Coordinates of C-alpha atoms in Angstrom, one line a residue:
M1 CA 50.0 -15.2 -32.1
A2 CA 52.8 -16.5 -34.3
S3 CA 54.3 -14.1 -36.8
L4 CA 54.9 -14.4 -40.5
P5 CA 58.2 -13.0 -41.9
I6 CA 57.9 -9.9 -43.9
A7 CA 60.3 -7.7 -45.8
E8 CA 61.2 -4.5 -44.1
P9 CA 59.9 -1.3 -46.0
T10 CA 62.7 0.6 -47.6
A11 CA 64.2 3.2 -45.3
L12 CA 64.8 5.7 -48.1
L13 CA 61.1 6.2 -48.8
S14 CA 59.6 9.3 -47.1
L15 CA 55.9 8.8 -46.5
E16 CA 55.2 12.0 -44.5
L17 CA 52.0 13.7 -45.3
S18 CA 51.9 16.9 -47.4
A19 CA 50.8 20.0 -45.6
K20 CA 47.5 20.0 -47.4
Y21 CA 46.7 16.5 -46.3
S22 CA 48.0 16.6 -42.8
A23 CA 45.3 19.0 -41.8
L24 CA 42.5 16.5 -42.7
H25 CA 40.8 14.4 -40.0
V26 CA 37.8 12.2 -39.6
D27 CA 34.6 13.0 -37.6
A28 CA 34.0 10.4 -34.9
A29 CA 30.3 11.1 -34.4
R30 CA 29.7 11.0 -38.1
I31 CA 31.4 7.7 -38.5
N32 CA 29.2 6.2 -35.7
A33 CA 26.0 7.7 -37.3
T34 CA 27.0 6.2 -40.7
L35 CA 27.7 2.8 -39.1
Q36 CA 24.3 2.8 -37.3
A37 CA 22.6 3.9 -40.6
S38 CA 24.2 1.0 -42.5
C39 CA 22.8 -1.5 -39.9
A40 CA 19.1 -0.4 -40.5
W41 CA 18.6 -3.5 -42.6
G42 CA 19.2 -6.9 -41.2
N43 CA 19.5 -6.0 -37.6
T44 CA 18.2 -8.5 -35.0
S45 CA 16.6 -8.1 -31.6
D46 CA 19.7 -9.3 -29.8
G47 CA 21.7 -6.4 -31.2
G48 CA 23.3 -8.4 -34.0
M49 CA 23.0 -8.7 -37.8
N50 CA 21.6 -11.3 -40.2
R51 CA 22.3 -9.8 -43.7
L52 CA 23.0 -12.8 -45.9
T53 CA 24.2 -12.1 -49.4
C54 CA 21.4 -11.2 -51.9
N55 CA 18.6 -11.3 -49.3
K56 CA 16.2 -8.3 -49.2
D57 CA 18.3 -6.5 -46.5
D58 CA 21.5 -6.9 -48.7
K59 CA 19.7 -5.3 -51.6
N60 CA 18.5 -2.5 -49.4
V61 CA 21.9 -1.7 -48.0
R62 CA 23.5 -1.8 -51.5
D63 CA 20.9 0.7 -52.7
W64 CA 21.8 3.0 -49.5
F65 CA 25.5 2.6 -50.2
I66 CA 25.1 3.8 -53.8
A67 CA 22.9 6.7 -52.8
E68 CA 25.2 7.9 -50.0
T69 CA 28.4 7.7 -51.9
K70 CA 26.8 9.6 -54.8
K71 CA 26.5 12.5 -52.5
Y72 CA 30.3 12.7 -52.2
G73 CA 30.9 12.9 -55.9
C74 CA 31.0 9.2 -56.8
H75 CA 30.0 7.4 -60.0
H76 CA 29.5 3.6 -59.8
R77 CA 30.6 0.4 -61.4
I78 CA 28.8 -2.9 -60.6
D79 CA 30.4 -5.9 -61.9
E80 CA 29.0 -9.3 -62.9
M81 CA 29.5 -10.7 -59.4
G82 CA 27.7 -7.7 -57.8
N83 CA 30.9 -6.0 -56.5
I84 CA 30.2 -2.3 -56.2
F85 CA 32.9 0.3 -56.9
A86 CA 32.0 3.8 -55.8
I87 CA 34.6 5.9 -57.7
R88 CA 35.5 9.5 -56.9
P89 CA 37.6 11.0 -59.6
G90 CA 41.1 12.3 -59.0
Q91 CA 43.5 14.7 -60.8
N92 CA 45.0 11.9 -62.9
N93 CA 42.2 9.7 -64.1
N94 CA 44.4 7.8 -66.3
L95 CA 45.3 5.9 -63.1
A96 CA 43.2 3.2 -61.7
P97 CA 41.6 4.1 -58.4
I98 CA 43.1 3.4 -55.0
G99 CA 40.6 1.0 -53.4
L100 CA 39.3 1.2 -49.9
G101 CA 37.2 -2.0 -49.6
S102 CA 35.4 -4.5 -47.3
H103 CA 31.9 -6.0 -47.3
L104 CA 28.4 -5.3 -46.1
D105 CA 27.2 -8.9 -45.9
T106 CA 27.1 -10.6 -42.5
Q107 CA 27.0 -14.0 -40.8
P108 CA 23.4 -15.2 -39.9
T109 CA 24.3 -14.6 -36.3
G110 CA 26.8 -11.8 -36.8
G111 CA 27.5 -8.4 -35.5
K112 CA 27.5 -4.8 -36.7
Y113 CA 31.3 -4.3 -37.2
D114 CA 32.6 -7.3 -39.2
G115 CA 33.2 -6.0 -42.7
I116 CA 30.6 -3.2 -42.3
L117 CA 33.1 -1.0 -40.4
G118 CA 35.6 -1.2 -43.3
V119 CA 33.0 0.1 -45.8
V120 CA 31.9 2.7 -43.4
C121 CA 35.6 3.9 -42.9
G122 CA 36.0 4.1 -46.6
M123 CA 32.8 6.2 -46.8
E124 CA 34.2 8.5 -44.1
V125 CA 37.3 9.1 -46.2
L126 CA 35.0 10.2 -49.0
Q127 CA 33.1 12.5 -46.8
V128 CA 36.4 14.0 -45.5
L129 CA 37.6 14.7 -49.1
H130 CA 34.2 16.1 -50.1
T131 CA 33.7 18.3 -47.1
N132 CA 37.2 19.8 -47.6
N133 CA 36.9 20.1 -51.4
I134 CA 40.0 17.9 -51.9
T135 CA 40.6 16.2 -55.2
T136 CA 43.3 13.6 -54.6
Y137 CA 46.0 12.7 -57.2
A138 CA 44.7 9.3 -58.0
P139 CA 41.0 8.3 -58.1
V140 CA 39.6 6.6 -55.0
A141 CA 37.1 3.8 -55.0
V142 CA 35.2 2.5 -52.0
V143 CA 34.3 -1.1 -52.7
D144 CA 31.6 -3.4 -51.3
W145 CA 32.9 -6.8 -52.1
T146 CA 30.0 -9.4 -52.6
N147 CA 29.7 -12.6 -50.4
E148 CA 32.9 -12.1 -48.4
E149 CA 31.3 -14.2 -45.5
G150 CA 30.4 -17.2 -47.7
A151 CA 27.7 -17.9 -45.1
R152 CA 25.0 -18.4 -47.8
F153 CA 27.2 -19.2 -50.8
P154 CA 30.5 -20.9 -49.9
P155 CA 33.4 -20.4 -50.0
A156 CA 34.3 -17.2 -48.3
M157 CA 35.8 -14.1 -50.1
L158 CA 34.1 -15.4 -53.3
C159 CA 33.7 -12.4 -55.4
S160 CA 36.9 -10.7 -54.5
G161 CA 38.3 -14.1 -55.4
V162 CA 36.8 -13.8 -58.9
W163 CA 38.3 -10.4 -59.3
G164 CA 41.7 -11.6 -58.1
G165 CA 41.7 -14.6 -60.5
E166 CA 41.1 -17.3 -57.9
F167 CA 37.7 -18.4 -59.1
T168 CA 35.9 -18.2 -62.6
V169 CA 32.7 -16.2 -63.0
K170 CA 31.0 -19.4 -64.0
Y171 CA 32.0 -21.2 -60.8
A172 CA 31.1 -18.3 -58.5
Q173 CA 27.7 -17.5 -60.2
G174 CA 26.9 -21.2 -59.9
R175 CA 27.4 -21.5 -56.2
Q176 CA 24.2 -22.7 -54.4
D177 CA 22.6 -21.9 -51.0
P178 CA 21.0 -24.7 -49.1
E179 CA 17.7 -24.2 -50.9
G180 CA 19.4 -24.6 -54.3
N181 CA 19.4 -20.9 -55.3
T182 CA 22.4 -19.9 -57.2
L183 CA 24.4 -16.7 -56.6
G184 CA 24.0 -15.6 -60.2
G185 CA 20.3 -16.1 -60.1
E186 CA 20.0 -14.2 -56.8
L187 CA 22.1 -11.3 -58.1
K188 CA 19.8 -11.0 -61.1
R189 CA 16.7 -11.1 -58.8
I190 CA 17.9 -8.3 -56.7
G191 CA 19.1 -6.3 -59.6
Y192 CA 22.9 -6.4 -58.8
M193 CA 24.4 -8.5 -61.6
G194 CA 26.3 -5.7 -63.3
T195 CA 27.7 -5.6 -66.8
T196 CA 31.3 -4.8 -65.9
P197 CA 33.5 -7.9 -66.2
C198 CA 34.7 -9.1 -62.8
S199 CA 38.4 -8.9 -63.1
F200 CA 41.5 -6.9 -62.3
E201 CA 42.2 -6.7 -65.9
A202 CA 38.9 -5.3 -66.9
N203 CA 38.3 -3.2 -63.8
P204 CA 41.6 -2.5 -62.2
L205 CA 42.5 -0.9 -58.9
L206 CA 45.9 0.7 -58.2
A207 CA 46.0 -0.5 -54.7
H208 CA 43.8 -1.8 -51.9
F209 CA 43.4 -0.7 -48.2
E210 CA 41.1 -2.5 -45.9
V211 CA 39.9 -1.7 -42.3
H212 CA 38.5 -4.6 -40.4
I213 CA 37.9 -5.5 -36.8
E214 CA 40.6 -7.8 -35.5
Q215 CA 38.2 -10.6 -34.5
G216 CA 40.7 -11.7 -31.9
P217 CA 41.9 -10.5 -28.5
I218 CA 45.4 -9.1 -29.2
L219 CA 44.6 -5.4 -29.5
D220 CA 42.0 -5.5 -26.7
V221 CA 44.5 -7.2 -24.3
A222 CA 47.1 -4.6 -25.2
E223 CA 44.6 -1.7 -25.0
K224 CA 45.5 -0.5 -28.5
S225 CA 42.8 1.0 -30.7
V226 CA 44.4 -0.1 -34.0
G227 CA 47.1 -2.4 -35.3
I228 CA 49.1 -3.0 -38.4
V229 CA 48.4 -6.2 -40.3
R230 CA 51.5 -7.6 -41.7
G231 CA 49.9 -10.6 -43.4
V232 CA 47.4 -13.4 -43.3
Q233 CA 48.0 -16.9 -42.2
S234 CA 47.5 -20.0 -44.4
M235 CA 43.9 -21.5 -44.5
R236 CA 42.3 -24.6 -46.0
W237 CA 38.8 -25.9 -46.0
Y238 CA 37.7 -29.5 -46.4
N239 CA 34.5 -31.5 -46.9
I240 CA 34.7 -34.9 -45.3
G241 CA 32.2 -37.7 -46.1
I242 CA 31.9 -40.7 -43.8
E243 CA 30.0 -43.7 -45.1
G244 CA 28.9 -46.5 -42.7
R245 CA 25.8 -48.7 -42.7
E246 CA 22.3 -48.0 -41.4
A247 CA 21.0 -50.5 -39.1
H248 CA 18.4 -50.9 -36.3
T249 CA 19.6 -49.4 -33.1
G250 CA 17.7 -52.1 -31.0
T251 CA 18.7 -55.2 -32.8
T252 CA 22.3 -54.6 -34.0
P253 CA 25.0 -55.6 -31.5
M254 CA 27.5 -52.9 -30.6
D255 CA 30.4 -55.0 -32.0
R256 CA 28.6 -55.4 -35.5
R257 CA 28.1 -51.7 -36.2
S258 CA 29.5 -49.4 -38.9
D259 CA 28.4 -46.2 -37.0
A260 CA 29.2 -43.2 -39.1
L261 CA 28.3 -40.7 -36.4
L262 CA 30.4 -42.4 -33.8
G263 CA 33.4 -42.3 -36.2
A264 CA 32.7 -38.6 -36.8
A265 CA 32.7 -37.9 -33.1
K266 CA 36.1 -39.5 -32.7
M267 CA 37.3 -37.6 -35.6
I268 CA 36.2 -34.3 -34.0
V269 CA 38.1 -35.2 -30.8
E270 CA 41.1 -36.3 -32.7
T271 CA 41.2 -32.9 -34.7
N272 CA 41.4 -31.0 -31.4
R273 CA 44.1 -33.2 -30.1
I274 CA 46.4 -32.7 -33.1
V275 CA 46.4 -29.0 -32.6
T276 CA 46.5 -28.8 -28.8
E277 CA 49.0 -31.4 -27.7
T278 CA 52.3 -29.6 -27.6
D279 CA 54.3 -32.6 -28.7
V280 CA 52.2 -32.8 -31.8
A281 CA 50.9 -29.4 -32.7
P282 CA 52.6 -26.9 -35.0
R283 CA 53.0 -23.5 -33.3
G284 CA 50.0 -21.4 -33.9
G285 CA 48.0 -24.1 -35.7
R286 CA 44.3 -24.3 -35.4
A287 CA 41.9 -26.9 -36.6
T288 CA 38.1 -26.8 -36.2
I289 CA 35.2 -29.0 -37.2
A290 CA 32.1 -26.8 -37.1
V291 CA 29.7 -28.3 -39.6
I292 CA 28.3 -31.8 -39.0
N293 CA 25.3 -33.3 -40.8
S294 CA 24.2 -36.9 -40.4
L295 CA 21.7 -39.2 -42.1
P296 CA 19.0 -40.7 -42.0
Q297 CA 18.2 -38.6 -38.9
S298 CA 16.0 -41.3 -37.3
I299 CA 16.3 -41.9 -33.6
N300 CA 16.2 -45.7 -33.9
T301 CA 18.4 -46.0 -37.0
I302 CA 22.3 -46.0 -36.8
A303 CA 23.7 -43.1 -38.8
G304 CA 25.0 -44.4 -42.2
H305 CA 26.3 -41.2 -43.6
V306 CA 27.9 -38.1 -42.0
S307 CA 29.4 -35.0 -43.7
L308 CA 31.9 -32.7 -41.8
G309 CA 33.4 -29.4 -42.5
L310 CA 37.0 -29.0 -41.5
D311 CA 38.9 -25.6 -41.2
I312 CA 42.7 -25.7 -40.7
R313 CA 44.8 -22.6 -40.2
A314 CA 48.4 -21.9 -39.4
P315 CA 51.0 -19.2 -40.0
A316 CA 52.8 -21.3 -42.6
D317 CA 51.6 -23.3 -45.5
S318 CA 53.8 -26.2 -44.3
D319 CA 52.1 -26.2 -41.0
V320 CA 48.7 -26.4 -42.5
E321 CA 49.9 -29.3 -44.7
L322 CA 51.3 -31.1 -41.7
I323 CA 48.0 -30.8 -39.7
E324 CA 46.1 -32.0 -42.8
R325 CA 48.3 -35.0 -43.1
R326 CA 48.0 -35.9 -39.4
C327 CA 44.2 -35.4 -39.5
R328 CA 43.9 -37.6 -42.7
E329 CA 46.0 -40.4 -41.1
A330 CA 44.0 -40.3 -37.9
F331 CA 40.7 -40.3 -39.6
E332 CA 41.7 -43.3 -41.7
T333 CA 42.6 -45.2 -38.6
I334 CA 39.2 -44.4 -37.1
C335 CA 37.5 -45.6 -40.3
Q336 CA 39.5 -48.9 -40.2
Q337 CA 38.4 -49.4 -36.6
H338 CA 34.7 -48.9 -37.3
G339 CA 34.3 -50.4 -40.8
L340 CA 33.9 -47.0 -42.4
E341 CA 34.8 -45.3 -45.7
M342 CA 35.9 -41.7 -46.0
T343 CA 36.2 -39.0 -48.8
F344 CA 38.5 -36.1 -48.0
D345 CA 38.0 -33.1 -50.3
N346 CA 40.1 -30.0 -49.9
F347 CA 37.9 -27.5 -51.8
W348 CA 39.4 -24.2 -50.8
I349 CA 43.0 -23.1 -50.3
S350 CA 44.2 -19.7 -49.2
P351 CA 48.0 -19.6 -48.9
A352 CA 49.9 -17.5 -46.2
L353 CA 50.8 -14.0 -47.5
N354 CA 52.6 -10.9 -46.7
F355 CA 51.2 -7.5 -47.5
D356 CA 53.1 -5.0 -49.7
P357 CA 55.9 -3.3 -47.8
I358 CA 55.2 0.2 -49.0
M359 CA 51.6 -0.1 -48.2
V360 CA 52.4 -1.5 -44.8
S361 CA 54.8 1.4 -44.3
C362 CA 52.0 3.9 -45.0
V363 CA 49.8 2.1 -42.3
K364 CA 52.7 2.0 -39.8
Q365 CA 53.3 5.8 -40.0
S366 CA 49.6 6.6 -39.9
V367 CA 48.9 4.4 -36.9
A368 CA 52.0 5.8 -35.2
D369 CA 50.4 9.2 -35.2
L370 CA 47.8 7.6 -33.1
G371 CA 50.2 6.2 -30.6
C372 CA 49.9 2.6 -31.8
D373 CA 52.6 0.3 -33.1
M374 CA 51.4 -3.2 -32.8
E375 CA 51.9 -5.6 -35.6
I376 CA 49.6 -8.6 -36.1
V377 CA 49.2 -11.6 -38.5
S378 CA 45.5 -12.0 -39.4
G379 CA 44.0 -15.4 -38.4
A380 CA 41.0 -14.8 -40.6
G381 CA 40.7 -14.4 -44.3
H382 CA 39.5 -11.1 -45.8
D383 CA 38.9 -9.8 -49.3
S384 CA 42.5 -8.2 -49.1
V385 CA 43.8 -11.9 -49.4
Y386 CA 42.7 -11.8 -53.1
T387 CA 43.3 -8.1 -54.0
S388 CA 46.9 -8.7 -52.8
R389 CA 47.4 -11.2 -55.7
K390 CA 46.9 -8.3 -58.2
V391 CA 47.7 -5.0 -56.5
P392 CA 49.6 -3.7 -53.5
T393 CA 47.5 -4.3 -50.4
A394 CA 47.5 -3.5 -46.7
M395 CA 45.1 -3.8 -43.8
I396 CA 44.4 -2.0 -40.5
F397 CA 42.8 -3.9 -37.6
V398 CA 40.5 -2.2 -35.1
R399 CA 40.2 -3.4 -31.6
C400 CA 36.9 -5.4 -30.7
K401 CA 35.8 -6.2 -27.2
D402 CA 37.1 -9.4 -25.8
G403 CA 38.1 -10.4 -29.4
V404 CA 34.5 -11.6 -30.0
S405 CA 33.2 -11.7 -33.6
H406 CA 30.7 -13.6 -35.6
H407 CA 28.3 -13.1 -32.7
P408 CA 25.6 -10.4 -31.8
S409 CA 27.8 -9.2 -29.0
E410 CA 30.6 -8.1 -31.4
Y411 CA 31.5 -4.6 -30.4
S412 CA 34.0 -1.8 -31.1
R413 CA 34.0 1.5 -29.2
E414 CA 33.2 4.6 -31.0
E415 CA 36.6 6.0 -30.5
D416 CA 38.3 2.8 -31.7
C417 CA 36.1 3.0 -34.9
A418 CA 37.3 6.6 -35.4
A419 CA 40.9 5.6 -34.9
G420 CA 40.5 3.0 -37.7
A421 CA 39.0 5.6 -40.0
E422 CA 41.8 8.0 -39.1
A423 CA 44.4 5.5 -39.7
L424 CA 42.9 4.6 -43.1
L425 CA 42.7 8.3 -44.0
G426 CA 46.4 8.8 -43.2
A427 CA 47.6 5.7 -44.9
Y428 CA 45.6 6.3 -48.0
L429 CA 46.7 9.9 -48.3
R430 CA 50.3 8.9 -47.8
Y431 CA 50.0 6.3 -50.6
D432 CA 48.3 8.9 -52.9
D433 CA 51.2 11.2 -52.2
Y434 CA 53.6 8.5 -53.0
I435 CA 51.9 7.8 -56.3
R436 CA 52.0 11.4 -57.2
R437 CA 55.8 11.7 -56.5
S438 CA 56.4 8.5 -58.3
T439 CA 54.4 9.5 -61.4
V440 CA 56.0 12.9 -61.6
K441 CA 59.5 11.4 -61.4
V442 CA 58.5 9.1 -64.4

């Protein structure tokens, strides 16, 4: 995978764990038990998960998350987008908590690890602290971010995006599912529209760590349990509307048609060509059309309207812009050839980013203790994209079998899950020590 440039962490910063912290370790069996418990709601017969935002199973797992984290000394804040902050006090509660966050919602045909593992690893950190009677310097908050997947209420990372200032509360609460239900209405229905304002300013974090399965094959091929995430590639989503003319399939000559579905098919092929032919494609670029709807859905009527969903990604913003321009030009040519009209709406942008050097250094030193040193640029978006706009942020990737995700066969070995939690514990404690030293110096 292509790399993003990132500033080197300062060589002068010592991030060794204190003696008190270095003796702390996670419990692999407990992590697996917590993971399985978290998947009691929304599991499917094929071994996967279907826990869409604000359905009954999402409410149940939220209730479980709050009940479990209360056992480890947490109080809870629920904001107006349903984000849940399970906060364990520290020695200096004038500081905002260090966040350990991910999500508990899934794809409709998802697996048991995407997002869920990150929350479970955060819960394991709480259990380690509680079991060992440790009060960290800064408070800690395990966060369940609402609607990360965007599967029911697009776009993805919606409610961390509100907290990070990308979206307004009004916009996010007004997002609709295919049946016309709004996210705000559904949060009220399940009892998870909180009273805390959804913003960094009203409900701050000091920093944000996230564990997530890689969702790609790099760690699996390298046989590494965990990896250091240096940043996230650039991403954009588009809604494309294609207007043709309905006509009878039996009486309309082939050369007198304005077939919107035929035009859409050619656009799909052209999208793939633009990012696969080496003389055209930017290095590391990806473009995918995975959503297609046509009307009027009658077997003897030529399709007059088609809507497409286009996803473009690349390591650099400029590469995404180049792919977008080439797609738009190619689509316009196809429209001219077939008498079609097109709308091209770029409704979501997530620029490329590099994570905080000190946070990344904490992760590097933590995963080094596990014999891992692989650095990766994330090809997928995560809640950490939006937290990084407000606070220092870093991520840890966990190996998943064959790089498969968003599928029931998604799988990470028990020992790899434990390695992810161990890396999180070490990175978090290093950052807490760093904050302690920095505050004392001030």
